Tab-separated table of C-alpha atoms and ligand atoms in Angstrom:
chain	number	residue	atom	x	y	z
A	259	MET	CA	26.425	18.431	34.379
A	260	VAL	CA	22.826	17.749	35.226
A	261	SER	CA	20.390	16.752	32.521
A	262	LYS	CA	18.245	19.744	31.672
A	263	SER	CA	14.524	20.006	31.437
A	264	CYS	CA	12.159	22.896	30.555
A	265	GLU	CA	13.310	22.976	26.940
A	266	GLY	CA	16.485	24.762	27.948
A	267	MET	CA	14.476	27.588	29.473
A	268	PHE	CA	16.050	27.846	32.890
A	269	ASP	CA	19.423	26.229	32.163
A	270	ASP	CA	21.455	28.866	33.964
A	271	VAL	CA	19.506	28.530	37.190
A	272	ILE	CA	19.432	24.740	36.994
A	273	ASP	CA	23.220	24.640	37.229
A	274	GLN	CA	23.034	26.689	40.408
A	275	ILE	CA	20.337	24.758	42.251
A	276	VAL	CA	20.461	21.152	41.084
A	277	PRO	CA	23.139	18.912	42.607
A	278	ASP	CA	25.176	17.149	39.935
A	279	ASP	CA	26.063	13.452	39.910
A	280	SER	CA	29.207	13.874	41.974
A	281	GLU	CA	27.354	15.836	44.679
A	282	LEU	CA	24.608	13.206	44.715
A	283	ARG	CA	27.172	10.434	45.104
A	284	LYS	CA	28.958	12.339	47.851
A	285	GLU	CA	25.768	12.957	49.859
A	286	ARG	CA	24.699	9.366	49.547
A	287	SER	CA	28.074	8.077	50.668
A	288	ILE	CA	28.031	10.396	53.695
A	289	ALA	CA	24.517	9.136	54.478
A	290	GLU	CA	25.666	5.548	54.048
A	291	SER	CA	28.553	5.961	56.474
A	292	ILE	CA	26.243	7.464	59.136
A	293	ILE	CA	23.705	4.716	58.512
A	294	GLU	CA	26.447	2.091	58.889
A	295	SER	CA	27.252	3.344	62.410
A	296	ILE	CA	23.557	3.259	63.309
A	297	ARG	CA	23.094	-0.236	61.869
A	298	LYS	CA	25.713	-1.552	64.242
A	299	ALA	CA	23.751	-0.165	67.178
A	300	VAL	CA	20.201	-1.300	66.397
A	301	PRO	CA	18.638	-4.378	68.004
A	302	HIS	CA	18.128	-7.478	65.918
A	303	GLY	CA	15.200	-7.144	63.482
A	304	CYS	CA	15.429	-3.366	63.037
A	305	GLU	CA	16.169	-1.821	59.659
A	306	VAL	CA	17.908	1.526	59.059
A	307	VAL	CA	16.952	3.362	55.868
A	308	LEU	CA	17.566	6.665	54.159
A	309	VAL	CA	14.344	8.435	53.142
A	310	GLY	CA	13.561	12.021	52.112
A	311	SER	CA	15.086	14.156	49.404
A	312	VAL	CA	18.671	12.838	49.548
A	313	ALA	CA	17.358	9.311	48.964
A	314	LYS	CA	15.179	10.617	46.111
A	315	GLY	CA	17.787	12.992	44.637
A	316	THR	CA	15.357	15.902	44.962
A	317	PHE	CA	17.289	18.140	47.363
A	318	LEU	CA	18.441	21.620	46.457
A	319	LYS	CA	22.183	22.104	46.099
A	320	GLY	CA	23.497	22.655	49.598
A	321	SER	CA	20.193	21.730	51.371
A	322	ASN	CA	21.403	18.292	52.220
A	323	ASP	CA	19.741	17.420	55.526
A	324	LEU	CA	19.427	13.699	56.033
A	325	ASP	CA	16.248	11.882	57.029
A	326	ILE	CA	17.240	8.514	58.479
A	327	PHE	CA	14.532	6.169	59.677
A	328	ILE	CA	14.849	3.224	62.027
A	329	LEU	CA	12.140	0.717	61.208
A	330	PHE	CA	10.881	-1.313	64.146
A	331	ASP	CA	8.732	-4.370	64.201
A	332	ARG	CA	5.058	-3.723	65.020
A	333	LYS	CA	5.499	-5.801	68.198
A	334	ILE	CA	7.439	-2.889	69.765
A	335	GLY	CA	5.031	-0.612	71.652
A	336	LYS	CA	4.715	3.066	70.697
A	337	ASP	CA	5.789	4.123	74.169
A	338	CYS	CA	9.139	2.322	73.681
A	339	LEU	CA	10.117	4.183	70.497
A	340	LYS	CA	11.552	7.206	72.253
A	341	SER	CA	13.734	5.262	74.683
A	342	SER	CA	14.827	2.907	71.886
A	343	ILE	CA	16.164	5.630	69.580
A	344	ILE	CA	17.940	7.342	72.489
A	345	ARG	CA	19.644	4.033	73.330
A	346	ILE	CA	20.601	3.499	69.679
A	347	MET	CA	21.923	7.065	69.328
A	348	GLU	CA	24.098	6.791	72.433
A	349	LYS	CA	25.467	3.447	71.327
A	350	ALA	CA	26.147	4.521	67.710
A	351	PHE	CA	27.673	7.909	68.549
A	352	PRO	CA	28.883	7.846	72.174
A	353	GLY	CA	29.227	11.338	73.643
A	354	LYS	CA	27.699	13.145	70.641
A	355	GLY	CA	25.169	15.860	71.423
A	356	TYR	CA	21.615	15.516	70.144
A	357	GLN	CA	18.236	17.086	70.586
A	358	LEU	CA	15.078	15.149	71.316
A	359	ASN	CA	12.181	16.672	69.408
A	360	TYR	CA	8.570	15.878	69.852
A	361	ALA	CA	5.841	17.103	67.584
A	362	GLU	CA	3.279	14.393	67.220
A	363	HIS	CA	6.036	11.796	67.130
A	364	PRO	CA	9.456	11.615	68.826
A	365	TYR	CA	12.663	11.991	66.788
A	366	LEU	CA	16.302	12.936	67.387
A	367	ARG	CA	18.232	15.663	65.632
A	368	PHE	CA	22.038	15.785	65.565
A	369	HIS	CA	24.920	16.936	63.394
A	370	CYS	CA	27.408	14.541	61.841
A	371	LEU	CA	29.990	14.981	59.048
A	372	GLY	CA	28.631	18.496	58.476
A	373	ARG	CA	25.073	17.323	57.903
A	374	LYS	CA	21.949	17.848	59.975
A	375	VAL	CA	20.430	14.451	60.610
A	376	ASP	CA	16.878	13.632	61.709
A	377	LEU	CA	16.728	10.156	63.201
A	378	VAL	CA	13.118	9.034	63.167
A	379	PRO	CA	11.645	5.826	64.587
A	380	ALA	CA	8.871	4.241	62.523
A	381	TYR	CA	7.240	0.876	61.949
A	382	ARG	CA	8.038	-1.402	59.048
A	383	ILE	CA	4.842	-1.705	56.986
A	384	ALA	CA	4.053	-3.244	53.639
A	385	ASN	CA	1.242	-0.841	52.763
A	386	ALA	CA	-0.739	2.042	54.199
A	387	GLU	CA	-3.445	-0.166	55.688
A	388	TYR	CA	-1.039	-1.129	58.428
A	389	ILE	CA	0.048	2.365	59.418
A	390	ALA	CA	0.677	2.622	63.144
A	391	SER	CA	2.419	5.979	63.413
A	392	SER	CA	2.204	9.186	61.407
A	393	VAL	CA	5.625	8.782	59.783
A	394	ASP	CA	5.273	5.177	58.596
A	395	ARG	CA	4.230	6.325	55.132
A	396	SER	CA	7.569	8.086	54.502
A	397	VAL	CA	9.307	4.887	53.435
A	398	LEU	CA	6.469	4.110	51.030
A	399	HIS	CA	6.668	7.673	49.659
A	400	THR	CA	10.395	7.356	48.986
A	401	GLY	CA	9.815	4.034	47.189
A	402	TYR	CA	7.010	5.480	45.050
A	403	VAL	CA	9.053	8.504	43.995
A	404	LEU	CA	12.138	6.435	43.208
A	405	GLU	CA	10.026	4.234	40.942
A	406	ASN	CA	8.034	6.957	39.225
A	407	LEU	CA	10.188	10.066	38.904
A	408	SER	CA	12.449	10.279	35.849
A	409	GLU	CA	15.830	12.037	35.789
A	410	GLU	CA	14.365	15.079	33.949
A	411	GLN	CA	11.510	15.223	36.427
A	412	ARG	CA	13.968	15.159	39.337
A	413	VAL	CA	15.404	18.405	37.967
A	414	ASP	CA	11.897	19.847	37.601
A	415	VAL	CA	11.073	18.994	41.227
A	416	ILE	CA	14.122	20.971	42.334
A	417	LEU	CA	13.088	23.929	40.149
A	418	LEU	CA	9.644	23.831	41.706
A	419	LYS	CA	11.041	23.637	45.238
A	420	SER	CA	13.318	26.623	44.691
A	421	LEU	CA	10.443	28.646	43.230
A	422	LEU	CA	8.282	27.825	46.246
A	423	LYS	CA	11.109	28.684	48.637
A	424	ALA	CA	11.559	32.069	46.995
A	425	TYR	CA	7.928	32.883	47.788
A	426	SER	CA	7.832	31.295	51.283
A	427	LEU	CA	5.469	28.574	50.070
A	428	TYR	CA	7.689	25.558	50.660
A	429	GLY	CA	6.776	23.430	53.670
A	430	ALA	CA	3.639	21.750	54.981
A	431	GLU	CA	4.143	22.902	58.559
A	432	ILE	CA	1.444	25.091	60.113
A	433	LYS	CA	3.690	28.144	59.982
A	434	ILE	CA	3.910	27.949	56.180
A	435	GLN	CA	0.744	26.025	55.125
A	436	GLY	CA	2.406	25.379	51.783
A	437	PHE	CA	3.774	22.524	49.667
A	438	SER	CA	5.732	19.574	51.113
A	439	GLY	CA	8.608	17.960	49.211
A	440	TYR	CA	6.437	14.912	48.447
A	441	LEU	CA	3.648	17.142	47.125
A	442	CYS	CA	6.144	18.782	44.732
A	443	GLU	CA	7.213	15.353	43.506
A	444	LEU	CA	3.627	14.213	42.925
A	445	LEU	CA	2.722	17.429	41.104
A	446	ILE	CA	5.624	16.983	38.689
A	447	ILE	CA	4.777	13.305	38.195
A	448	SER	CA	1.116	14.223	37.531
A	449	CYS	CA	1.814	17.163	35.190
A	450	ARG	CA	4.898	15.503	33.644
A	451	THR	CA	7.079	18.637	33.578
A	452	PHE	CA	7.617	21.915	35.420
A	453	GLN	CA	6.270	23.800	32.395
A	454	GLY	CA	3.268	21.472	32.301
A	455	LEU	CA	2.558	22.257	35.934
A	456	MET	CA	2.864	26.016	35.347
A	457	HIS	CA	0.405	25.809	32.431
A	458	ARG	CA	-2.096	23.776	34.422
A	459	ALA	CA	-1.751	25.856	37.586
A	460	SER	CA	-2.211	29.135	35.721
A	461	ILE	CA	-5.845	28.208	35.079
A	462	TRP	CA	-6.581	26.328	38.311
A	463	LYS	CA	-9.963	26.905	39.904
A	464	GLU	CA	-10.478	25.219	43.213
A	465	PRO	CA	-11.032	22.404	43.947
A	466	VAL	CA	-8.299	20.862	41.821
A	467	PHE	CA	-8.109	17.073	41.882
A	468	PHE	CA	-5.229	14.726	41.034
A	469	ASP	CA	-5.196	10.993	41.564
A	470	PRO	CA	-1.782	9.830	40.272
A	471	ALA	CA	-2.349	6.155	41.091
A	472	ASP	CA	-6.004	6.100	39.915
A	473	HIS	CA	-7.366	5.005	43.285
A	474	TYR	CA	-10.733	6.601	42.543
A	475	LYS	CA	-11.072	5.946	38.816
A	476	ASP	CA	-14.269	3.942	39.292
A	477	GLU	CA	-15.938	6.397	41.639
A	478	ASN	CA	-18.303	9.202	40.776
A	479	GLN	CA	-17.791	11.845	43.407
A	480	PRO	CA	-14.416	11.268	45.073
A	481	LEU	CA	-14.083	15.023	45.663
A	482	ASP	CA	-16.798	15.012	48.320
A	483	ARG	CA	-14.565	13.095	50.685
A	484	PHE	CA	-11.818	15.696	50.803
A	485	LYS	CA	-11.569	19.314	51.787
A	486	GLY	CA	-9.222	22.032	50.595
A	487	PRO	CA	-8.438	23.844	47.349
A	488	LEU	CA	-6.006	21.175	46.068
A	489	ILE	CA	-6.602	17.470	46.444
A	490	ILE	CA	-3.880	15.077	45.414
A	491	ILE	CA	-4.515	11.522	46.471
A	492	ASP	CA	-1.510	9.805	48.004
A	493	PRO	CA	-0.566	6.935	45.674
A	494	THR	CA	0.462	4.934	48.751
A	495	ASP	CA	-2.699	5.690	50.771
A	496	ARG	CA	-6.039	6.386	49.072
A	497	LYS	CA	-7.489	7.965	52.202
A	498	ARG	CA	-4.965	10.780	52.352
A	499	ASN	CA	-4.830	14.141	50.577
A	500	VAL	CA	-1.131	15.021	50.256
A	501	ALA	CA	-2.019	18.725	49.861
A	502	ALA	CA	-4.185	18.859	52.994
A	503	ALA	CA	-1.909	21.430	54.649
A	504	LEU	CA	-2.121	23.951	51.793
A	505	SER	CA	-4.168	27.036	52.690
A	506	ARG	CA	-6.621	28.624	50.265
A	507	GLU	CA	-4.600	31.819	50.308
A	508	ASN	CA	-1.383	30.000	49.351
A	509	PHE	CA	-3.193	28.059	46.630
A	510	LYS	CA	-4.231	31.371	45.065
A	511	LYS	CA	-0.726	32.758	45.488
A	512	PHE	CA	0.679	29.743	43.609
A	513	VAL	CA	-1.769	30.320	40.739
A	514	ARG	CA	-0.581	33.946	40.497
A	515	ILE	CA	3.083	32.871	40.587
A	516	SER	CA	2.559	30.320	37.794
A	517	ARG	CA	1.027	33.043	35.590
A	518	PHE	CA	3.972	35.276	36.372
A	519	ILE	CA	6.473	32.535	35.468
A	520	LEU	CA	4.766	31.849	32.143
A	521	LYS	CA	4.897	35.537	31.289
A	522	ASN	CA	8.358	36.384	32.626
A	523	LYS	CA	10.748	33.594	31.914
A	524	ASP	CA	13.300	35.106	34.217
A	525	SER	CA	15.629	32.685	36.001
A	526	ARG	CA	16.316	35.192	38.757
A	527	THR	CA	12.837	34.531	40.152
A	528	PHE	CA	14.042	31.121	41.322
A	529	LEU	CA	16.980	32.553	43.240
A	530	ARG	CA	15.085	35.305	45.034
A	531	LYS	CA	15.419	35.314	48.783
A	532	PRO	CA	12.050	35.178	50.510
A	533	LYS	CA	10.981	38.555	51.896
A	534	THR	CA	12.010	39.197	55.472
A	535	PHE	CA	9.575	40.484	58.083
A	536	ARG	CA	11.148	43.918	57.794
A	537	GLN	CA	10.793	43.971	54.006
A	538	LYS	CA	7.152	42.949	54.287
A	539	VAL	CA	6.543	45.730	56.808
A	540	SER	CA	8.274	48.267	54.545
A	541	SER	CA	6.167	47.355	51.544
A	542	ALA	CA	2.912	47.293	53.581
A	543	LYS	CA	3.855	50.695	55.020
A	544	ARG	CA	3.606	52.305	51.576
A	545	ARG	CA	-0.163	51.987	51.618
A	546	ASN	CA	-1.033	51.523	55.282
A	547	ILE	CA	-0.525	52.621	58.850
A	548	ILE	CA	1.369	49.819	60.578
A	549	TYR	CA	0.893	48.735	64.176
A	550	LEU	CA	3.560	46.466	65.553
A	551	ILE	CA	2.722	44.121	68.406
A	552	THR	CA	5.561	42.382	70.233
A	553	MET	CA	5.311	39.684	72.890
A	554	PRO	CA	7.570	36.950	74.316
A	555	ARG	CA	7.923	33.721	72.390
A	556	PRO	CA	6.359	30.911	74.433
A	557	ASP	CA	8.364	27.713	74.727
A	558	VAL	CA	6.162	25.388	72.641
A	559	VAL	CA	6.740	23.487	69.396
A	560	ASP	CA	6.374	25.466	66.175
A	561	ASP	CA	3.182	23.768	65.011
A	562	VAL	CA	1.368	24.605	68.258
A	563	LEU	CA	2.760	28.139	68.313
A	564	TRP	CA	1.838	28.932	64.721
A	565	GLY	CA	-1.610	27.387	65.058
A	566	GLN	CA	-2.215	29.911	67.836
A	567	ILE	CA	-0.593	32.838	66.012
A	568	HIS	CA	-2.828	32.273	62.959
A	569	LYS	CA	-5.910	32.055	65.159
A	570	LEU	CA	-5.009	35.218	67.066
A	571	MET	CA	-4.357	37.150	63.849
A	572	SER	CA	-7.681	36.198	62.313
A	573	GLN	CA	-9.583	37.200	65.485
A	574	LEU	CA	-7.683	40.473	65.761
A	575	ARG	CA	-8.323	41.278	62.121
A	576	SER	CA	-12.064	40.841	62.455
A	577	GLU	CA	-12.088	42.841	65.710
A	578	LEU	CA	-10.406	45.735	63.883
A	579	SER	CA	-12.680	45.638	60.830
A	580	ASP	CA	-13.752	49.308	61.251
A	581	PHE	CA	-10.113	50.335	60.816
A	582	GLN	CA	-10.005	48.527	57.448
A	583	PRO	CA	-7.166	46.091	58.133
A	584	GLY	CA	-5.057	44.472	55.408
A	585	LYS	CA	-3.461	41.064	55.808
A	586	LEU	CA	-1.765	40.624	59.176
A	587	PHE	CA	1.595	38.821	59.272
A	588	ALA	CA	4.007	37.660	61.949
A	589	ASP	CA	7.424	36.258	62.703
A	590	ASP	CA	8.982	34.499	65.659
A	591	LEU	CA	12.647	35.417	65.407
A	592	GLN	CA	12.790	38.172	68.033
A	593	GLY	CA	9.944	37.205	70.312
A	594	ILE	CA	6.631	37.169	68.477
A	595	ARG	CA	6.094	40.174	66.243
A	596	ILE	CA	2.770	40.795	64.579
A	597	ALA	CA	2.339	43.507	61.967
A	598	VAL	CA	-1.145	44.979	61.602
A	599	PRO	CA	-1.616	47.092	58.455
A	600	LEU	CA	-4.591	49.467	58.720
A	601	LYS	CA	-6.131	52.014	56.387
A	602	LYS	CA	-7.483	54.085	59.284
A	603	ASP	CA	-5.980	54.888	62.636
A	604	ILE	CA	-8.680	57.039	64.243
A	605	LEU	CA	-12.411	56.725	63.771
A	606	GLN	CA	-15.157	59.291	64.262
A	607	ASP	CA	-16.475	59.807	67.819
A	608	THR	CA	-19.735	58.110	67.002
A	609	GLU	CA	-20.794	54.989	65.184
A	610	GLU	CA	-24.082	54.179	63.494
A	611	ILE	CA	-26.038	51.088	64.399
A	612	GLU	CA	-28.640	50.171	61.836
A	613	GLY	CA	-32.036	49.321	63.353
A	614	PRO	CA	-35.141	47.598	61.944
A	615	PRO	CA	-37.402	49.038	59.205
A	616	LEU	CA	-39.990	51.450	60.669
A	617	TYR	CA	-43.007	49.261	59.780
A	618	MET	CA	-41.761	46.523	62.148
A	619	THR	CA	-43.226	48.413	65.078
A	620	GLU	CA	-42.485	45.834	67.756
A	621	HIS	CA	-38.796	45.561	66.796
A	622	VAL	CA	-38.560	49.316	66.506
A	623	SER	CA	-39.736	49.821	70.062
A	624	LYS	CA	-37.303	47.214	71.362
A	625	PHE	CA	-34.484	48.907	69.444
A	626	ARG	CA	-35.470	52.286	70.974
A	627	ASP	CA	-35.333	50.773	74.471
A	628	ALA	CA	-31.952	49.160	73.843
A	629	HIS	CA	-30.397	52.379	72.541
A	630	ARG	CA	-32.071	54.894	74.823
A	631	SER	CA	-28.823	56.679	75.611
A	632	ALA	CA	-27.852	56.992	71.927
A	633	GLY	CA	-29.140	59.563	69.467
A	634	LEU	CA	-31.862	58.066	67.231
A	635	PHE	CA	-32.865	59.156	63.751
A	636	GLU	CA	-34.569	57.752	60.652
A	637	ARG	CA	-33.019	57.136	57.277
A	638	ASP	CA	-34.419	55.397	54.205
A	639	GLY	CA	-37.294	53.926	56.190
A	640	ARG	CA	-35.095	52.555	58.983
A	641	LEU	CA	-34.284	53.572	62.513
A	642	ILE	CA	-30.602	54.344	63.157
A	643	ALA	CA	-28.886	54.809	66.525
A	644	LEU	CA	-25.882	57.075	66.792
A	645	ARG	CA	-23.720	55.717	69.609
A	646	LYS	CA	-20.568	57.088	71.142
A	647	ARG	CA	-17.714	54.858	70.088
A	648	LYS	CA	-15.780	53.003	72.794
A	649	ASN	CA	-12.546	52.605	70.885
A	650	LYS	CA	-11.866	55.554	68.744
A	651	THR	CA	-8.230	54.747	68.125
A	652	ALA	CA	-6.676	51.602	66.713
A	653	HIS	CA	-4.286	51.609	69.640
A	654	SER	CA	-7.043	51.380	72.245
A	655	ALA	CA	-8.933	48.774	70.180
A	656	ILE	CA	-5.806	46.584	69.984
A	657	GLU	CA	-5.176	47.038	73.692
A	658	LEU	CA	-8.742	46.030	74.520
A	659	PHE	CA	-8.408	42.970	72.298
A	660	PHE	CA	-5.273	41.801	74.122
A	661	SER	CA	-6.644	42.481	77.584
A	662	ARG	CA	-9.545	40.176	76.685
A	663	TYR	CA	-7.175	37.699	75.042
A	664	SER	CA	-5.247	37.331	78.289
A	665	GLU	CA	-8.234	35.332	79.626
A	666	LYS	CA	-8.101	32.801	76.779
A	667	ASP	CA	-6.633	29.357	76.893
A	668	SER	CA	-3.639	30.053	74.641
A	669	HIS	CA	0.146	30.192	74.982
A	670	LEU	CA	-0.177	33.749	73.681
A	671	SER	CA	-2.402	34.879	76.562
A	672	TYR	CA	-0.097	37.307	78.335
A	673	PRO	CA	-0.971	40.029	80.824
A	674	ILE	CA	-1.296	43.250	78.846
A	675	GLU	CA	1.864	44.690	80.473
A	676	ARG	CA	3.953	42.087	78.631
A	677	ILE	CA	2.630	43.125	75.229
A	678	ASP	CA	4.123	46.060	73.408
A	679	ILE	CA	1.771	47.839	70.997
A	680	ARG	CA	3.023	50.713	68.907
A	681	CYS	CA	2.431	52.526	65.704
A	682	LEU	CA	5.492	52.066	63.556
A	683	ASP	CA	6.819	55.195	61.901
A	684	ASP	CA	10.113	53.901	60.643
A	685	PRO	CA	10.415	50.208	59.622
A	686	SER	CA	14.213	50.485	59.492
A	687	VAL	CA	14.264	50.286	63.310
A	688	LEU	CA	13.154	46.640	63.048
B	297	CTP	N1	10.079	13.143	58.315
B	297	CTP	C1	9.550	12.945	59.553
B	297	CTP	N2	10.093	13.540	60.646
B	297	CTP	C2	11.165	14.347	60.513
B	297	CTP	C3	11.730	14.586	59.267
B	297	CTP	C4	11.138	13.954	58.167
B	297	CTP	O1	8.590	12.230	59.658
B	297	CTP	N3	11.687	14.917	61.600
B	297	CTP	C5	9.494	12.459	57.168
B	297	CTP	C6	8.418	13.270	56.461
B	297	CTP	O2	7.150	12.833	56.867
B	297	CTP	C7	8.679	12.976	55.013
B	297	CTP	C8	10.135	12.538	54.957
B	297	CTP	O3	10.523	12.249	56.256
B	297	CTP	O4	7.868	11.945	54.533
B	297	CTP	C9	10.993	13.594	54.407
B	297	CTP	O5	10.645	14.837	55.014
B	297	CTP	P1	11.235	16.233	54.617
B	297	CTP	O6	12.675	16.319	54.984
B	297	CTP	O7	10.334	17.274	55.163
B	297	CTP	O8	11.018	16.260	53.038
B	297	CTP	P2	12.031	15.902	51.884
B	297	CTP	O9	11.276	15.145	50.855
B	297	CTP	O10	13.230	15.262	52.442
B	297	CTP	O11	12.353	17.331	51.277
B	297	CTP	P3	13.478	18.396	51.718
B	297	CTP	O12	14.249	17.842	52.869
B	297	CTP	O13	14.279	18.613	50.495
B	297	CTP	O14	12.713	19.612	52.094
B	298	MG	MG1	14.482	16.078	54.021
């Protein structure tokens, strides 16, 4: 049995998503046995520690990936970290397969005793002032949460995580632009309970500011230093906003979800599977014409890829403004697929270009010269040019966009022949 929170409100779902004591003990003992093998392989002076949600007890039942950090002394150069963890891995688990990943920082991923393990090199630091690499704070985060999160709050963090997962809002990576595990923990600590958070969030107006460790209590305008709709000061580092990755759109979505939860106390919401690409296309298709763009997936790390996908989608959307686009969305499971919902597919042959008011004679004559080939007429005291439209159809406008995009410095700049653009009649073919 896990101790319940939320005044008994979501008891049935809590049993399904929160690991009980025996599962917690089991995960920690598996972690400990893996850590023991690593300890025997590290050079003198290195420490091996468990961080992340298994250490904090905030993992969802069954989502038991392990985050194991090797803490090096600051004397070890950054350029040695990669070779050091490879050496340690090969000594601790001879012959075992692993993957070397590199985002901004190197780490190894492997599987052991049925668990996915991330082995991350970091520096041992006493506080955030001495940070040398981006992941050094993780150990401080784990310590802070262990000290400040109660048993009831641990359950509430897991409820929050499963709610965010159901709506594809969990994760601080660029693809998601949502809430990290640590952000969930700090929100529950700051609002005391899951219900408390829902009540607060339902009336959030950006910017929302939390400072759980009171770093800025003596300052007048701490908000000016940070950007973004939600600012939650890292208790272990006053210079950092833990919610920096959250997009404005996802902030608003979270506010809507919290209102929904307060109104519909339905446990099933927490167990919903996030919508697939195909489901999103089907629901957008009810009110829009859908263009589907498919291209190969470039071999780059997710954060780089999704940074470029978001940029491309926002440029494409503004390029197609005459076709009244809705929100574009994408996935990267079968190549890159981008769905473009539009209200209009074909525009009139001509488009109007609004000119200057007639009394601005100099501007008017310049406008006449510039649009000599177009039809000109006056309306409401202004000169208007009626020009033949270059891209009457959404298809040709999208094609033109991608032929120009092929010149850009992006991993998504393909020759137009490698991009498939089609109007989607039947989403079930996806
Ligand atoms: N971390 C990291 N590099 C990785 C994996 C994790 O630096 N390859 C660090 C993160 O910066 C974070 C901590 O390890 O501080 C845990 O990360 P993550 O697994 O994303 O969050 P958890 O709190 O463990 O939440 P969960 O696994 O339940 O999503
Ligand atoms: Mg983790």
